[in-house]
mmCIF file of C-alpha atoms in Angstrom:
data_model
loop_
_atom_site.group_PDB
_atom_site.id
_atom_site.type_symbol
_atom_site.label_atom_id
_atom_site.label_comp_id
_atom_site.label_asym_id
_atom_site.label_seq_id
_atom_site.Cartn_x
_atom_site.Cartn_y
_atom_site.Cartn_z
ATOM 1 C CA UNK A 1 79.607 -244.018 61.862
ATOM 2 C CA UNK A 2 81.365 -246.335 64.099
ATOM 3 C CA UNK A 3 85.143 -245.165 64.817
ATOM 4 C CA UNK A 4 86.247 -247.809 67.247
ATOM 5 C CA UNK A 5 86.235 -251.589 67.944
ATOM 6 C CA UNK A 6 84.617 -253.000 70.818
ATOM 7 C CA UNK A 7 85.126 -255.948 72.677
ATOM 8 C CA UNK A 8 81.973 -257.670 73.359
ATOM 9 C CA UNK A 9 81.559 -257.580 77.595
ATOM 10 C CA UNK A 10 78.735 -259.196 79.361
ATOM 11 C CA UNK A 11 78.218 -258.987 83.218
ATOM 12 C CA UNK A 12 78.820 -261.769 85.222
ATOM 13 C CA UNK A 13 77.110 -263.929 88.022
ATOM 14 C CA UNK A 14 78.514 -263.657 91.491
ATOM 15 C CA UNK A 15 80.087 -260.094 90.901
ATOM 16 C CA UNK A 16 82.656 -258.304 93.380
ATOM 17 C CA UNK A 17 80.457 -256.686 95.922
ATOM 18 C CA UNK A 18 81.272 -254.721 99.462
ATOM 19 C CA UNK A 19 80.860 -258.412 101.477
ATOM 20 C CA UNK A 20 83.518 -260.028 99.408
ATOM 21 C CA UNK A 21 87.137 -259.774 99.643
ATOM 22 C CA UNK A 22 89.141 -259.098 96.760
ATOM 23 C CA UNK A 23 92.563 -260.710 96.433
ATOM 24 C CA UNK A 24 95.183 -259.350 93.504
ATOM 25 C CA UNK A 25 98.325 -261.152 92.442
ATOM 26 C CA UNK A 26 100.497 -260.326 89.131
ATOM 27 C CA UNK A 27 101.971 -257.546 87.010
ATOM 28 C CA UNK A 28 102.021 -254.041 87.648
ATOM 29 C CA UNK A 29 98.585 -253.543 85.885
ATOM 30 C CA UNK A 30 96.796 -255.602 88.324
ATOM 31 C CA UNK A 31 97.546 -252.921 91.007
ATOM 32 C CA UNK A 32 96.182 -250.821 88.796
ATOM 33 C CA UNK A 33 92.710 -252.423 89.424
ATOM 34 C CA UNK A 34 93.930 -252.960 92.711
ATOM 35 C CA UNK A 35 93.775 -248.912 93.048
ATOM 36 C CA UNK A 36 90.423 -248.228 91.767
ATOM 37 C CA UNK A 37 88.992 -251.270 94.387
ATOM 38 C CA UNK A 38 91.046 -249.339 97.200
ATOM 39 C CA UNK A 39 89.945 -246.242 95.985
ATOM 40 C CA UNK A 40 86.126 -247.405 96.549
ATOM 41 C CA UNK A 41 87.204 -248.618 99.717
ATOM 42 C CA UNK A 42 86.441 -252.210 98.876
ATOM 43 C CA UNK A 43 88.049 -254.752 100.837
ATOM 44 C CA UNK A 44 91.392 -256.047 98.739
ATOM 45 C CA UNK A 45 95.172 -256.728 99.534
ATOM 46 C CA UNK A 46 97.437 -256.481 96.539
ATOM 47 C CA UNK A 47 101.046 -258.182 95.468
ATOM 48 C CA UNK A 48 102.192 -259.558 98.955
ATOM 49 C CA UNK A 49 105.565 -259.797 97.622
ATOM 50 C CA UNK A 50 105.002 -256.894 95.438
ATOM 51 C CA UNK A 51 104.623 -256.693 91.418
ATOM 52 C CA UNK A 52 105.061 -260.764 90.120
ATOM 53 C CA UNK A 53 105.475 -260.845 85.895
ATOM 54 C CA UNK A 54 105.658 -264.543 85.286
ATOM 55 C CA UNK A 55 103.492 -267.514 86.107
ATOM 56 C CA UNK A 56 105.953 -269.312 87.959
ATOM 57 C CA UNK A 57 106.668 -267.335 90.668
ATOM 58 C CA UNK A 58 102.828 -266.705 91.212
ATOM 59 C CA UNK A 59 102.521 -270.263 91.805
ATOM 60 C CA UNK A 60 105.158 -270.454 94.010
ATOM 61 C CA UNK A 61 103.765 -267.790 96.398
ATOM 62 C CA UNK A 62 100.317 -269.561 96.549
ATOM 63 C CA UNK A 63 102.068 -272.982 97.449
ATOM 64 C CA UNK A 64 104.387 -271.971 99.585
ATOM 65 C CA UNK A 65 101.783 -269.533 101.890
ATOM 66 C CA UNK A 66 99.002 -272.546 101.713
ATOM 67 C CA UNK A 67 101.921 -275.286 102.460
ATOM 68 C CA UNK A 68 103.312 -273.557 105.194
ATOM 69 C CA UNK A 69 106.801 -273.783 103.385
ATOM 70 C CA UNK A 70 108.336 -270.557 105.006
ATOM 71 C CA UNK A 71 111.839 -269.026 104.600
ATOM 72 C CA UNK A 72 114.941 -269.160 106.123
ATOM 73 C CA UNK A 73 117.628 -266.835 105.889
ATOM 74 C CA UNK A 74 119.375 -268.862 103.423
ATOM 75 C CA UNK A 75 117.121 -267.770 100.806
ATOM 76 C CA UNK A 76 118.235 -264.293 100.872
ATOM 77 C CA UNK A 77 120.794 -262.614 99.997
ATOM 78 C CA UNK A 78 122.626 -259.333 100.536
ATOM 79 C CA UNK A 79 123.657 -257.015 97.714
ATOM 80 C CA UNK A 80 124.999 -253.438 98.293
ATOM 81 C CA UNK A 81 123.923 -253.660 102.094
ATOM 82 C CA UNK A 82 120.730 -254.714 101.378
ATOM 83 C CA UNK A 83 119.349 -258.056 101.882
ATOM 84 C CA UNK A 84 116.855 -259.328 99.357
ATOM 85 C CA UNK A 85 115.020 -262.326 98.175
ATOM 86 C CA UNK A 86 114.540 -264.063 94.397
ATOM 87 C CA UNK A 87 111.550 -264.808 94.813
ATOM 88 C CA UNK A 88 110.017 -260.642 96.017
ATOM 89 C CA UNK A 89 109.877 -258.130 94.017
ATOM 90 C CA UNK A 90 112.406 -255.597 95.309
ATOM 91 C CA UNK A 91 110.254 -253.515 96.755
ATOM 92 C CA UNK A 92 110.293 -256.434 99.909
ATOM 93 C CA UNK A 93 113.662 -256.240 100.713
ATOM 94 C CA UNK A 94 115.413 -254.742 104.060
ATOM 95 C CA UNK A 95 118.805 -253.661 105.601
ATOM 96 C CA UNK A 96 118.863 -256.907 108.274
ATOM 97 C CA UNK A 97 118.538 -260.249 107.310
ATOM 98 C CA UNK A 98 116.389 -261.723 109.817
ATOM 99 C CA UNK A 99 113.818 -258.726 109.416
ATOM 100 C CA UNK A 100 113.764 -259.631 105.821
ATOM 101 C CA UNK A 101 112.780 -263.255 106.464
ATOM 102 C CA UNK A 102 110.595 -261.961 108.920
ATOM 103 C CA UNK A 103 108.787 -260.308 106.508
ATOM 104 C CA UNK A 104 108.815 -262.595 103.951
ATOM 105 C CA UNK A 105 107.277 -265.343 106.398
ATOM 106 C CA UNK A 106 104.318 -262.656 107.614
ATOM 107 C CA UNK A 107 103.593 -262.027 104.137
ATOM 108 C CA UNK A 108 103.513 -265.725 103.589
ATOM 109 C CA UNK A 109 100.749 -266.034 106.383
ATOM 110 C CA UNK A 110 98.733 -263.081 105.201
ATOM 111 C CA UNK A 111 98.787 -264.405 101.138
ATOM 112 C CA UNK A 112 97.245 -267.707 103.027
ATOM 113 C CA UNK A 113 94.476 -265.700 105.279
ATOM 114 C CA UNK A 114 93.701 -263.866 101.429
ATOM 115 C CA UNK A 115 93.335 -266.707 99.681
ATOM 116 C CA UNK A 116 91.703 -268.912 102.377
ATOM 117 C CA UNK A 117 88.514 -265.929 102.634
ATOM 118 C CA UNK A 118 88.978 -264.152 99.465
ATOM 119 C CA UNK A 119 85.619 -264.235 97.652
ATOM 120 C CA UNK A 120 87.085 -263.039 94.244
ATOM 121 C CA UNK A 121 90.821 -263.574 93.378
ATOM 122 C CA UNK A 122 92.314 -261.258 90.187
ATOM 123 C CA UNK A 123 95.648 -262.744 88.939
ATOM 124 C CA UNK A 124 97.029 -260.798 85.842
ATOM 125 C CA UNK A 125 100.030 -262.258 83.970
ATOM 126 C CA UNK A 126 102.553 -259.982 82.582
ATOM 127 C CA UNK A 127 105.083 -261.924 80.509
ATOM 128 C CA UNK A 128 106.267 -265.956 79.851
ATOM 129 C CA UNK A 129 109.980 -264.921 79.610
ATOM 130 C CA UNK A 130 111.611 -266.233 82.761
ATOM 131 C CA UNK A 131 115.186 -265.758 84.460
ATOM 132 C CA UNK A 132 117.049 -269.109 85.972
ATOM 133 C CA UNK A 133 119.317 -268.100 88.056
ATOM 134 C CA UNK A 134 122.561 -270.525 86.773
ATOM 135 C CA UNK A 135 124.257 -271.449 90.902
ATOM 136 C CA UNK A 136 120.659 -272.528 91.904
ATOM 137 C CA UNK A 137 119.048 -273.372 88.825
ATOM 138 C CA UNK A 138 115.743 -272.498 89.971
ATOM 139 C CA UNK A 139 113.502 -269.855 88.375
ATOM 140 C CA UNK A 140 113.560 -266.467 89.615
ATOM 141 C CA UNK A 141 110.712 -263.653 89.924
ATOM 142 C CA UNK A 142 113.123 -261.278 90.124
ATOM 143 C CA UNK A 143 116.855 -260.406 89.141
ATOM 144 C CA UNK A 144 117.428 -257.562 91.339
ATOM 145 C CA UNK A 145 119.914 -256.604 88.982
ATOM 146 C CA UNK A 146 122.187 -259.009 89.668
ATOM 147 C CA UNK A 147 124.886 -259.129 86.823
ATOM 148 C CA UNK A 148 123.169 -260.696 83.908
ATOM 149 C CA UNK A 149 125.774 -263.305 83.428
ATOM 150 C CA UNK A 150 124.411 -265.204 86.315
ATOM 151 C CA UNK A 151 121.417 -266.299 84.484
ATOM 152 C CA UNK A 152 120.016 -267.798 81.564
ATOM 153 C CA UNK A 153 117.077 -266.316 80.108
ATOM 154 C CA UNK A 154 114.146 -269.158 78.677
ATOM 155 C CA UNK A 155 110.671 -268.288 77.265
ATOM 156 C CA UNK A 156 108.109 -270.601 79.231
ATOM 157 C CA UNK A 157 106.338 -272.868 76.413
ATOM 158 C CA UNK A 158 102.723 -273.014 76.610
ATOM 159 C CA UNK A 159 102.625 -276.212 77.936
ATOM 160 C CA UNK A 160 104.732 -275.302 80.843
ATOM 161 C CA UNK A 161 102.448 -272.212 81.289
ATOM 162 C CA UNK A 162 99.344 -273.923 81.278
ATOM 163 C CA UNK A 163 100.860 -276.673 83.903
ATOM 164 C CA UNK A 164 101.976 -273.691 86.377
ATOM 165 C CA UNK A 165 98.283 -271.897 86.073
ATOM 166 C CA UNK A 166 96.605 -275.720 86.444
ATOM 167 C CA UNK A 167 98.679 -275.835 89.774
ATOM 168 C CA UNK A 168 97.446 -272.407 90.975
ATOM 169 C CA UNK A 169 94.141 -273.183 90.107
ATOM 170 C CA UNK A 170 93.658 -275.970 91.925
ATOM 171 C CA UNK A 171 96.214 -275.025 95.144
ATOM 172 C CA UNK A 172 93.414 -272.457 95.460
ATOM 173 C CA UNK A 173 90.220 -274.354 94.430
ATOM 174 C CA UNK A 174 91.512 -276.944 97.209
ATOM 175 C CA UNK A 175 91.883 -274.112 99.972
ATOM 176 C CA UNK A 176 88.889 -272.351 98.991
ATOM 177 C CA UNK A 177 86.094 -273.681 95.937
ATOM 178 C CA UNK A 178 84.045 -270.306 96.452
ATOM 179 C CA UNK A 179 86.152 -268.214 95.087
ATOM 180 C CA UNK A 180 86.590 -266.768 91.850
ATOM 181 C CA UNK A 181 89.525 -266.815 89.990
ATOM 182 C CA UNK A 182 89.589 -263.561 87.056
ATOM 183 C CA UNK A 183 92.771 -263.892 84.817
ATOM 184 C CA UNK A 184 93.507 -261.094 82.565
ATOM 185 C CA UNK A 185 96.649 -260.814 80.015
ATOM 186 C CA UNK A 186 98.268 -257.167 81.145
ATOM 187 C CA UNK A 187 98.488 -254.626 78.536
ATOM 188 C CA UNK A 188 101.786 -253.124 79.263
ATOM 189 C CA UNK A 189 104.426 -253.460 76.677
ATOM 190 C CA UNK A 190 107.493 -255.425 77.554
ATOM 191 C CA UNK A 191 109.671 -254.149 75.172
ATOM 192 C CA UNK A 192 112.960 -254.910 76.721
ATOM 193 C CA UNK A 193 112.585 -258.492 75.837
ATOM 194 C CA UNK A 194 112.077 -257.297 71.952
ATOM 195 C CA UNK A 195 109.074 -256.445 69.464
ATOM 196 C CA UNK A 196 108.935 -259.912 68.344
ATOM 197 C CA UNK A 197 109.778 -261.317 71.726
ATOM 198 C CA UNK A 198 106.822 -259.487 73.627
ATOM 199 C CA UNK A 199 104.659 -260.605 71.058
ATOM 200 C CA UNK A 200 105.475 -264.506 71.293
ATOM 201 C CA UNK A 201 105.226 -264.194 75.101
ATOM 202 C CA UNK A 202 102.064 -262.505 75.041
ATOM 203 C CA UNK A 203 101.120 -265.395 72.658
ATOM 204 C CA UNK A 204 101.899 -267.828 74.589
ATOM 205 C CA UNK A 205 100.289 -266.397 78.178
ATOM 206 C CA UNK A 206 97.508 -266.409 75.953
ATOM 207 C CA UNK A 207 97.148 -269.562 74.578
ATOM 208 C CA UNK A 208 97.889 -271.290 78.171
ATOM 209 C CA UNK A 209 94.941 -268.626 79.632
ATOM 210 C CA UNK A 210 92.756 -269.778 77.233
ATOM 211 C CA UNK A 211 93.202 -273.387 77.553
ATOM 212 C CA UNK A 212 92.759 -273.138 81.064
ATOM 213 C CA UNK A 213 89.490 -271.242 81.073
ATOM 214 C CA UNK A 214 87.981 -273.375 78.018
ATOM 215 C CA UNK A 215 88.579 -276.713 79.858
ATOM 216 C CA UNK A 216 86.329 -276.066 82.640
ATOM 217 C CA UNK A 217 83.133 -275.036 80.220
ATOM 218 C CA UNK A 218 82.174 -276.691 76.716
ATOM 219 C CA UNK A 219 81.800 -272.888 75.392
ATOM 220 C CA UNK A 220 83.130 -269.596 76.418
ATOM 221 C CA UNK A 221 81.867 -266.014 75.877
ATOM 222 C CA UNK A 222 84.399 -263.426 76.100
ATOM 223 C CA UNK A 223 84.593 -261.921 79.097
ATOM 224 C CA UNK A 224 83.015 -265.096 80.785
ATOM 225 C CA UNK A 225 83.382 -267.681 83.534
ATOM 226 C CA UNK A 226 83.761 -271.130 83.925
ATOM 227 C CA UNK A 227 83.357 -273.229 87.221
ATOM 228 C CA UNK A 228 84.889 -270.269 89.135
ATOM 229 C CA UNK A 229 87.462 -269.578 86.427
ATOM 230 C CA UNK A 230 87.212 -266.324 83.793
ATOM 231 C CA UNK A 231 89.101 -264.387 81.538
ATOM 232 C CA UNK A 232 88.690 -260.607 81.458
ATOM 233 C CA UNK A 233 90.459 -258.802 78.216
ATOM 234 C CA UNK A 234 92.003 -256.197 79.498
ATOM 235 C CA UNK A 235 95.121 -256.968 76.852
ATOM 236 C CA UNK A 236 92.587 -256.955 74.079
ATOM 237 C CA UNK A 237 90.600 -254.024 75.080
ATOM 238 C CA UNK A 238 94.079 -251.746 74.919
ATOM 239 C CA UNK A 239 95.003 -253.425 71.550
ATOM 240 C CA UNK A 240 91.297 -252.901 69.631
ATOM 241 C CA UNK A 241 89.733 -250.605 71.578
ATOM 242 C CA UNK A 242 92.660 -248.082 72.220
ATOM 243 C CA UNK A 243 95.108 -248.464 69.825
ATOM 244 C CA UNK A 244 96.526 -245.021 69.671
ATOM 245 C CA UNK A 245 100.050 -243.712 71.186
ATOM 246 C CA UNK A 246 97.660 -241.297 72.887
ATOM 247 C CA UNK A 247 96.616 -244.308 75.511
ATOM 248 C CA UNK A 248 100.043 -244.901 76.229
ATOM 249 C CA UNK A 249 102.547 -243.009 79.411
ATOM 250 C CA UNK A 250 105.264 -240.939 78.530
ATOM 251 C CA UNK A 251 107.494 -244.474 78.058
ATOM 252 C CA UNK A 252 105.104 -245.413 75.459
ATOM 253 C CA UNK A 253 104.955 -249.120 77.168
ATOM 254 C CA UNK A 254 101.891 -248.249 79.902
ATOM 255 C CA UNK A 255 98.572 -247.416 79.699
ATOM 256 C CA UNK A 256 98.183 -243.765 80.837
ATOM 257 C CA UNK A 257 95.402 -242.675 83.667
ATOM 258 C CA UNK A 258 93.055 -242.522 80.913
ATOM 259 C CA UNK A 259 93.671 -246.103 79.268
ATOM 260 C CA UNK A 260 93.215 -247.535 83.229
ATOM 261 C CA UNK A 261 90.208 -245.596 83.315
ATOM 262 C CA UNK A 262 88.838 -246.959 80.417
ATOM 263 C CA UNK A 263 89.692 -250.402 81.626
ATOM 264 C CA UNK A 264 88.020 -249.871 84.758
ATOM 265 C CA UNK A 265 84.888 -248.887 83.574
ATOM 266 C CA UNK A 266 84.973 -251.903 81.151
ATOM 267 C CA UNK A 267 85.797 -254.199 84.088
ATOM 268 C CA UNK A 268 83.295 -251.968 86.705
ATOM 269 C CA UNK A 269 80.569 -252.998 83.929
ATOM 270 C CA UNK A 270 81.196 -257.133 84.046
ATOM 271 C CA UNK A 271 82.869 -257.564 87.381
ATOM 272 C CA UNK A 272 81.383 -255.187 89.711
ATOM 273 C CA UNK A 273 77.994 -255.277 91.328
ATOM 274 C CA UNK A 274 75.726 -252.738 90.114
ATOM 275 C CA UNK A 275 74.014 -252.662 93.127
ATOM 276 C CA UNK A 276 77.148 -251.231 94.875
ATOM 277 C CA UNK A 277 77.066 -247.755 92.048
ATOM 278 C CA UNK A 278 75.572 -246.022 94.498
ATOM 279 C CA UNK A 279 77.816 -246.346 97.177
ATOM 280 C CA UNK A 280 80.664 -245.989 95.118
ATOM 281 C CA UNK A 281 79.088 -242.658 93.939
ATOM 282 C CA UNK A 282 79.015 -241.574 98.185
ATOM 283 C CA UNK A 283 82.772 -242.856 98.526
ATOM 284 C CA UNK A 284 83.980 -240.553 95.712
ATOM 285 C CA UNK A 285 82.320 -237.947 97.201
ATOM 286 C CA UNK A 286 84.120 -238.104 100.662
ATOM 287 C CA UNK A 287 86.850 -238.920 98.285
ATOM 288 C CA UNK A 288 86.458 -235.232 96.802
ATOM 289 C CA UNK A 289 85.436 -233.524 99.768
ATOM 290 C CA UNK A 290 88.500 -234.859 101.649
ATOM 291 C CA UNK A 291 90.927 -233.455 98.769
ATOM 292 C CA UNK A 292 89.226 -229.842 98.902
ATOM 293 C CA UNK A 293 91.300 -226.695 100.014
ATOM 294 C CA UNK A 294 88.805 -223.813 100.605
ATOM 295 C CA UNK A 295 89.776 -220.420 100.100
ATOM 296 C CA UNK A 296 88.252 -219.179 103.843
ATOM 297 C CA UNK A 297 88.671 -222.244 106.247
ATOM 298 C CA UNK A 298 87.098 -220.070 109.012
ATOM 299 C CA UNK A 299 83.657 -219.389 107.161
ATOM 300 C CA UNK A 300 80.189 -220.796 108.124
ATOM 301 C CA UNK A 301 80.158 -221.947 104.491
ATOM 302 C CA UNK A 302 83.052 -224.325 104.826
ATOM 303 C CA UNK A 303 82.293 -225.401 108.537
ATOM 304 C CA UNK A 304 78.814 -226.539 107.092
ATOM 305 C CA UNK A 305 80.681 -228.331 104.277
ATOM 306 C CA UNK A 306 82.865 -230.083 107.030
ATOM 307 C CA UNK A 307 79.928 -231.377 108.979
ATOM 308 C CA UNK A 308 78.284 -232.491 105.865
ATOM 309 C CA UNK A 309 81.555 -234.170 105.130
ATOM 310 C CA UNK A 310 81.699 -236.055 108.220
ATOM 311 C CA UNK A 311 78.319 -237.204 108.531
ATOM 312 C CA UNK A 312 78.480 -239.111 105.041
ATOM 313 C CA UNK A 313 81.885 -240.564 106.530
ATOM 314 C CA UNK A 314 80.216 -241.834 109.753
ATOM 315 C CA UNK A 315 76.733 -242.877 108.112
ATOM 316 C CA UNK A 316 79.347 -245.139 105.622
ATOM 317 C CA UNK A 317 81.518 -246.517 108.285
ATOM 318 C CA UNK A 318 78.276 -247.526 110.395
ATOM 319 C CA UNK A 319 77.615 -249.358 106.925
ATOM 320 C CA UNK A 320 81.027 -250.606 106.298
ATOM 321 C CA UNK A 321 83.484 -250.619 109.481
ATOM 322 C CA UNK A 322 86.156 -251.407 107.314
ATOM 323 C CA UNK A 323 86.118 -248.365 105.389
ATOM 324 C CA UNK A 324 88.859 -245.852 106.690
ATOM 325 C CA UNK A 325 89.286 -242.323 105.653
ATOM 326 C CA UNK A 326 91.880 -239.588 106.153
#
């Protein structure tokens, strides 16, 4: 008897591996990817200017780190003592000005370094409503709660969507044709725009996504590639495969540690090398050894256990320098 609906997955050529470098850019869900690659120690750097929703302002950090186009302290602005920017989440923000630009500008330079050596790039899209901010008229990524009245809300068509991700693609494609681009739809639930409303922006991130992948291949499998270009369904694997309030954090908009879970196994299954299991089996265990409190720290028992611990954590970082435990 078959109780569920499952979304077809196949693996895929050229998977993440530990010799690759994983860049992630979007929504909040992509750092939750983000934290099962860190937690595996794989090489990654997530959200430079922290969690981006819209498509827009993730093609505006791409251009502007590969162009060079940095900031100057014009583009911020102070509210409540605290300087910020439009187009940072406001997580980046800072109590000086010039440290903010700073920051902004280093960031900038890093996103660029990413990009320029990243052999796998993950770029999930959370939502086509967009703010314009009215004195500027320019698109913002964030609000920063900034009275409400100083913006006009617009829902990106698909047209304009698909243009923005075009752009992206080939900004990076340009900087570096090796690597490859995985665009998922995130799951979470942005009901503050509306039932309705989440639903025709989801539809229309969608619809762009889709256009974009099927351009670059005559067919496409779910779950596939194209020239460098694929779509993983994270969106449709919470909506068939774990449709149930049960899936869902307390604000009933999130997937829960045990949707993400589920997700990353799905994704662990297509995206990441299966040669690399058994490492990730030896990182999880230093993982778990490192969290253990013993009941008797001074017994043989547990000094045996900590020597056992530390020679798995010096026989991986003679593998992996870059690894770094605690």
């Amino acid at each position: 008897m078959e109780l569920q609906t499952k979304v077809p997955l196949q693996p895929i050529d050229h998977p993440i591996d530990y010799q690759g470098k994983v860049l992630l850019l979007g929504s909040c869900f992509v750092e939750n990817i983000g934290g099962k690659l860190e937690y595996f120690q794989f090489p990654q750097y997530q959200n430079p200017f922290g969690v981006l929703f819209q498509p827009l302002a993730l093609e505006n950090l791409v251009k502007r780190s590969l162009e060079g186009t940095f900031y100057h302290p014009e583009e911020v602005f102070c509210q409540e003592g605290i300087w910020r920017c439009f187009d940072a989440h406001s997580e980046v923000r800072s109590d000086d000005q010039k440290t903010l630009v700073e920051l902004l500008n280093q960031r900038l330079r890093r996103t660029r370094q990413w990009v320029e050596s990243a052999s796998h790039i993950i770029i999930t899209l959370g939502t086509a409503w967009v703010y314009e901010h009215n004195a500027s008229q320019k698109i913002v990524a964030n609000c920063h709660k900034v009275p409400q009245r100083e913006f006009t809300k617009k829902l990106l068509s698909v047209d304009a969507i698909q243009s923005s991700l075009e752009n992206l693609v080939s900004l990076i494609g340009k900087t570096n044709p090796n690597a490859k681009l995985i665009f998922t739809i995130s799951p979470v639930r942005h009901l503050k725009d509306g039932f309705v409303e989440n639903q025709q922006s989801k539809s229309h991130l969608i619809a762009a996504l889709h256009q974009i992948v099927s351009s670059r291949a005559p067919a496409c499998r779910t779950g596939g590639q194209s020239r460098g270009v694929s779509y993983f369904p994270a969106y449709e694997i919470m909506m068939d495969e774990l449709r149930d309030y049960r899936f869902y954090a307390e604000d009933l908009l999130h997937p829960n540690a045990l949707a993400v879970d589920y997700i990353w196994e799905k994704f662990k299954a297509v995206w990441i090398s299966s040669e690399e299991y058994p490492v990730m089996d030896e990182v999880e265990s230093v993982r778990k050894g490192l969290r253990h409190r013993p009941f008797n720290p001074g017994s043989e028992a547990h000094q045996k256990f900590k020597k056992s611990l530390r020679t798995k954590i010096t026989y991986l970082q003679e593998r992996y320098p870059f690894m770094k435990f605690e």
